[in-house]
Tab-separated table of C-alpha atoms in Angstrom:
chain	number	residue	atom	x	y	z
A	320	LEU	CA	-21.565	-22.490	-16.571
A	321	GLY	CA	-18.858	-21.217	-14.132
A	322	ALA	CA	-20.773	-22.445	-11.206
A	323	LEU	CA	-21.087	-26.073	-12.984
A	324	VAL	CA	-17.277	-26.212	-13.645
A	325	LEU	CA	-16.367	-24.930	-10.133
A	326	LEU	CA	-18.895	-26.946	-8.426
A	327	GLY	CA	-18.499	-30.076	-10.600
A	328	GLY	CA	-14.691	-29.811	-10.539
A	329	THR	CA	-14.777	-29.889	-6.798
A	330	LEU	CA	-17.279	-32.995	-6.382
A	331	GLU	CA	-15.349	-34.874	-8.679
A	332	LEU	CA	-11.910	-34.218	-7.380
A	333	GLN	CA	-13.162	-35.008	-3.772
A	334	ARG	CA	-14.757	-38.170	-5.413
A	335	LEU	CA	-11.704	-39.258	-7.048
A	336	LEU	CA	-9.268	-38.867	-4.110
A	337	ARG	CA	-11.881	-40.828	-1.840
A	338	GLN	CA	-11.087	-43.606	-4.287
A	339	GLN	CA	-7.474	-43.255	-4.777
A	340	VAL	CA	-6.066	-42.133	-1.167
A	341	SER	CA	-5.847	-44.749	1.522
A	342	GLY	CA	-6.209	-43.818	5.130
A	343	ALA	CA	-8.759	-41.676	6.779
A	344	ASP	CA	-6.551	-38.713	7.993
A	345	ALA	CA	-4.407	-38.832	4.625
A	346	ARG	CA	-7.501	-38.841	2.720
A	347	ALA	CA	-9.095	-36.172	4.484
A	348	LEU	CA	-6.211	-34.046	4.125
A	349	ALA	CA	-5.750	-34.613	0.500
A	350	THR	CA	-9.307	-33.921	-0.112
A	351	ARG	CA	-9.286	-30.751	1.490
A	352	VAL	CA	-5.947	-29.418	0.080
A	353	ALA	CA	-6.569	-30.472	-3.399
A	354	THR	CA	-9.971	-28.608	-2.846
A	355	CYS	CA	-8.199	-25.297	-1.999
A	356	VAL	CA	-5.981	-25.804	-5.181
A	357	TYR	CA	-8.538	-26.482	-7.556
A	358	TRP	CA	-10.442	-23.299	-5.970
A	359	LEU	CA	-7.342	-21.047	-6.443
A	360	ILE	CA	-6.472	-22.275	-10.317
A	361	CYS	CA	-10.285	-21.248	-10.997
A	362	ALA	CA	-9.751	-17.930	-9.043
A	363	ALA	CA	-6.542	-17.321	-11.198
A	364	GLY	CA	-8.265	-18.135	-14.526
A	365	VAL	CA	-11.302	-15.902	-13.878
A	366	ALA	CA	-9.090	-13.006	-12.796
A	367	GLN	CA	-7.137	-13.275	-15.862
A	368	ALA	CA	-10.268	-13.702	-18.239
A	369	ALA	CA	-12.524	-11.247	-16.536
A	370	PRO	CA	-11.151	-8.249	-18.232
A	371	ARG	CA	-11.959	-9.798	-21.560
A	372	TRP	CA	-15.510	-9.878	-20.899
A	373	LYS	CA	-17.426	-6.681	-22.109
A	374	LEU	CA	-20.573	-7.440	-20.035
A	375	VAL	CA	-20.551	-5.681	-16.758
A	376	PRO	CA	-22.567	-7.862	-14.871
A	377	VAL	CA	-20.762	-11.166	-15.992
A	378	ARG	CA	-17.260	-9.477	-15.308
A	379	THR	CA	-18.698	-8.135	-11.895
A	380	VAL	CA	-19.323	-11.826	-11.042
A	381	MET	CA	-16.104	-13.198	-12.333
A	382	LEU	CA	-14.151	-10.861	-10.217
A	383	GLY	CA	-16.195	-11.482	-7.277
A	384	ALA	CA	-15.207	-14.904	-7.586
A	385	ALA	CA	-11.680	-14.388	-8.168
A	386	MET	CA	-11.583	-12.387	-4.622
A	387	GLY	CA	-13.787	-14.797	-2.816
A	388	LEU	CA	-12.479	-18.235	-4.093
A	389	PRO	CA	-8.958	-17.699	-2.439
A	390	ALA	CA	-10.588	-16.315	0.726
A	391	LEU	CA	-12.539	-19.345	1.243
A	392	SER	CA	-9.524	-21.581	-0.035
A	393	PHE	CA	-7.387	-19.498	3.228
A	394	ILE	CA	-9.906	-20.535	5.506
A	395	VAL	CA	-10.200	-23.892	4.521
A	396	LEU	CA	-6.563	-24.757	4.414
A	397	PHE	CA	-5.726	-22.854	7.710
A	398	PHE	CA	-8.702	-23.445	9.756
A	399	THR	CA	-9.499	-27.119	8.969
A	400	ALA	CA	-7.250	-28.723	6.952
A	401	ALA	CA	-4.246	-27.571	9.369
A	402	ALA	CA	-6.163	-28.551	12.192
A	403	GLU	CA	-6.462	-32.143	10.999
A	404	ARG	CA	-3.036	-32.731	9.609
A	405	PRO	CA	-1.744	-35.977	10.580
A	406	PRO	CA	1.591	-36.248	12.328
A	407	SER	CA	3.091	-38.263	9.184
A	408	ASP	CA	2.488	-35.093	6.864
A	409	PRO	CA	6.094	-33.685	6.496
A	410	ALA	CA	7.281	-29.782	7.017
A	411	PHE	CA	7.633	-28.024	3.575
A	412	THR	CA	7.187	-31.150	1.483
A	413	GLY	CA	4.065	-32.705	2.783
A	414	VAL	CA	0.603	-32.535	1.013
A	415	TRP	CA	-0.661	-29.567	3.411
A	416	SER	CA	2.511	-27.788	2.300
A	417	VAL	CA	1.276	-28.124	-1.732
A	418	GLY	CA	-1.731	-26.144	-0.564
A	419	TRP	CA	0.069	-23.691	1.075
A	420	TYR	CA	2.608	-22.665	-1.487
A	421	ALA	CA	-0.508	-22.366	-3.621
A	422	GLN	CA	-2.405	-19.821	-1.105
A	423	CYS	CA	0.868	-17.909	-1.047
A	424	VAL	CA	1.779	-17.680	-4.785
A	425	VAL	CA	-1.728	-17.652	-6.727
A	426	PRO	CA	-3.356	-14.757	-4.916
A	427	MET	CA	-0.638	-12.592	-5.785
A	428	LEU	CA	-0.671	-13.706	-9.286
A	429	ALA	CA	-4.329	-12.998	-9.496
A	430	ALA	CA	-3.615	-9.519	-7.953
A	431	ARG	CA	-1.225	-8.580	-10.730
A	432	TRP	CA	-3.821	-9.675	-13.303
A	433	TRP	CA	-6.202	-7.660	-11.582
A	434	PRO	CA	-7.939	-5.114	-13.845
A	435	LYS	CA	-6.821	-1.588	-13.303
A	436	THR	CA	-9.924	0.065	-13.862
A	437	PRO	CA	-11.184	2.900	-11.621
A	438	THR	CA	-15.473	2.244	-12.359
A	439	LEU	CA	-14.805	-1.329	-10.436
A	440	PRO	CA	-17.579	-1.076	-7.493
A	441	ASP	CA	-16.604	-1.488	-3.932
A	442	PRO	CA	-14.939	-4.187	-2.545
A	443	LEU	CA	-13.926	-5.416	-6.135
A	444	GLY	CA	-11.962	-1.809	-6.403
A	445	TRP	CA	-9.872	-3.326	-3.463
A	446	GLY	CA	-9.872	-6.757	-5.032
A	447	ASP	CA	-5.901	-6.510	-5.616
A	448	VAL	CA	-5.197	-5.359	-2.347
A	449	VAL	CA	-7.130	-8.101	-0.688
A	450	LEU	CA	-5.417	-10.756	-2.919
A	451	TRP	CA	-1.939	-9.367	-1.700
A	452	ILE	CA	-3.176	-9.496	1.699
A	453	LEU	CA	-4.403	-12.910	1.421
A	454	GLY	CA	-1.052	-14.105	-0.186
A	455	GLY	CA	1.018	-12.309	2.260
A	456	ALA	CA	-0.604	-13.780	5.351
A	457	ALA	CA	-0.524	-17.324	3.626
A	458	LEU	CA	3.266	-16.887	3.717
A	459	LEU	CA	3.411	-15.406	7.291
A	460	VAL	CA	0.983	-17.828	9.006
A	461	GLY	CA	2.061	-20.970	6.784
A	462	GLY	CA	5.798	-20.238	7.282
A	463	SER	CA	5.407	-20.177	10.627
A	464	ILE	CA	3.457	-23.434	10.991
A	465	GLU	CA	5.902	-25.155	8.749
A	466	LEU	CA	8.818	-23.820	10.964
A	467	HIS	CA	7.159	-25.012	14.053
A	468	ARG	CA	6.765	-28.381	12.456
A	469	PHE	CA	10.115	-28.536	11.225
A	470	PHE	CA	12.071	-28.314	14.281
A	471	PRO	CA	11.786	-30.959	16.708
A	472	SER	CA	13.469	-28.948	19.478
A	473	THR	CA	10.845	-26.064	20.905
A	474	LEU	CA	13.852	-23.792	21.540
A	475	ALA	CA	14.910	-23.875	18.073
A	476	GLY	CA	11.633	-23.467	16.665
A	477	ASN	CA	10.555	-20.631	18.595
A	478	LEU	CA	13.821	-18.996	17.552
A	479	ALA	CA	13.259	-19.955	14.035
A	480	ILE	CA	9.961	-18.369	13.874
A	481	SER	CA	10.981	-15.100	15.605
A	482	THR	CA	14.000	-14.607	13.168
A	483	PHE	CA	11.046	-15.662	10.274
A	484	TRP	CA	8.921	-12.955	11.314
A	485	LEU	CA	11.666	-10.432	11.640
A	486	ALA	CA	12.877	-11.189	7.890
A	487	TYR	CA	9.755	-11.051	6.748
A	488	ALA	CA	8.982	-7.289	8.249
A	489	ALA	CA	12.387	-6.643	6.942
A	490	VAL	CA	11.019	-7.435	3.509
A	491	LEU	CA	8.084	-5.664	3.884
A	492	VAL	CA	9.351	-2.376	4.795
A	493	TRP	CA	12.107	-2.765	2.116
A	494	LEU	CA	9.094	-3.375	-0.412
A	495	GLY	CA	7.493	-0.470	0.666
A	496	PHE	CA	10.016	2.011	0.403
A	497	ARG	CA	11.127	0.596	-2.947
A	498	LEU	CA	7.180	0.464	-4.119
A	499	ASP	CA	6.488	3.727	-2.147
A	500	ARG	CA	3.650	2.259	-0.518
A	501	GLY	CA	3.097	3.293	3.110
A	502	LEU	CA	0.568	0.531	3.628
A	503	VAL	CA	3.048	-2.193	2.971
A	504	ARG	CA	5.707	-0.266	5.397
A	505	SER	CA	3.167	0.014	8.098
A	506	ALA	CA	2.398	-3.869	7.288
A	507	GLY	CA	5.971	-4.463	7.878
A	508	LEU	CA	6.405	-2.308	10.966
A	509	GLY	CA	3.088	-4.074	12.479
A	510	VAL	CA	4.903	-7.562	12.073
A	511	ALA	CA	8.199	-6.177	13.637
A	512	GLY	CA	6.253	-5.110	16.618
A	513	LEU	CA	4.530	-8.603	16.757
A	514	ALA	CA	7.882	-10.352	16.683
A	515	ALA	CA	9.449	-7.732	19.162
A	516	ALA	CA	6.551	-8.300	21.663
A	517	LYS	CA	7.138	-12.215	20.970
A	518	ILE	CA	10.789	-12.086	22.049
A	519	ALA	CA	10.083	-9.713	24.800
A	520	LEU	CA	7.125	-11.479	26.255
A	521	TYR	CA	7.682	-15.272	25.559
A	522	ASP	CA	11.306	-15.741	24.143
A	523	LEU	CA	12.958	-14.145	27.161
A	524	ALA	CA	11.009	-16.440	29.439
A	525	GLU	CA	11.028	-19.662	27.704
A	526	LEU	CA	14.297	-19.939	25.553
A	527	GLU	CA	17.886	-20.763	27.010
A	528	ALA	CA	20.561	-17.798	27.105
A	529	LEU	CA	22.056	-18.654	23.669
A	530	TYR	CA	18.695	-18.414	22.183
A	531	ARG	CA	17.774	-15.338	23.842
A	532	ILE	CA	21.098	-13.658	22.492
A	533	GLY	CA	20.193	-14.812	19.060
A	534	SER	CA	16.726	-13.656	19.197
A	535	PHE	CA	18.055	-10.196	20.414
A	536	PHE	CA	20.764	-10.028	17.881
A	537	VAL	CA	18.361	-10.740	14.712
A	538	LEU	CA	15.915	-7.967	16.121
A	539	ALA	CA	18.957	-5.514	16.717
A	540	ILE	CA	19.811	-6.292	13.175
A	541	VAL	CA	16.367	-5.811	11.722
A	542	ALA	CA	16.020	-2.566	13.945
A	543	LEU	CA	19.075	-1.105	12.586
A	544	ALA	CA	17.954	-1.762	9.107
A	545	VAL	CA	14.612	-0.052	9.427
A	546	ALA	CA	15.992	2.766	11.064
A	547	TYR	CA	18.569	3.352	8.455
A	548	ALA	CA	15.949	2.911	5.838
A	549	TYR	CA	13.648	5.502	6.985
A	550	ASN	CA	16.778	7.801	7.894
A	551	ARG	CA	17.759	7.241	4.116
A	552	LYS	CA	14.304	8.528	3.020
A	553	ALA	CA	14.085	11.524	5.389
A	554	SER	CA	17.340	12.526	3.987
A	555	ARG	CA	15.811	12.457	0.142
A	556	LYS	CA	13.315	14.727	1.223
A	557	ASP	CA	15.390	17.078	2.442
A	558	VAL	CA	17.226	17.166	-0.498
């Protein structure tokens, strides 16, 4: 029944959009984005309903779908829909942006609803972690795509992306300390490392002097904030 709802709803939705949306490019984009959003909604509903099922095989299949559908949506949205996105689709308010917002929010909601049961078989036991990673990766990659599309100037766009990466890294490190999760802190440090490498290897060669100063200024602020956070944690352990 669940497979019929998923497949039937997907086919009917695609058929409806092919009839309603004019223009080949706009029709293809709307179809893919709507399909991704529908899959995400199904995944969220399944993740919330799965713990209520007492039959273990049924619950296992439902949780597998709740983890697999967001991953499939991520692939379609970023590797297919983004490549076929027409120039007329605006950044942050366009059709593709709707799918991006859903790809960020819905996996995180499904991760919060994921059952905290130690008896779940692998890889379902890591389902909430996978969903958090999918949501966080969608935010980072999609935000970079939207900023690159929003700024007509390549210089401003590169600076905005570097700033976004550093701010994203700072938030991850802060959350890692607040939640006491070493994996989250490590992810934040990894993103900060990517941003620092981009600034050192790309921004210095491509950006003008003012943008270089801005990039280094933001990098210095984030580095100082991270160092301060780690120093505070070390001080608390000594106490």
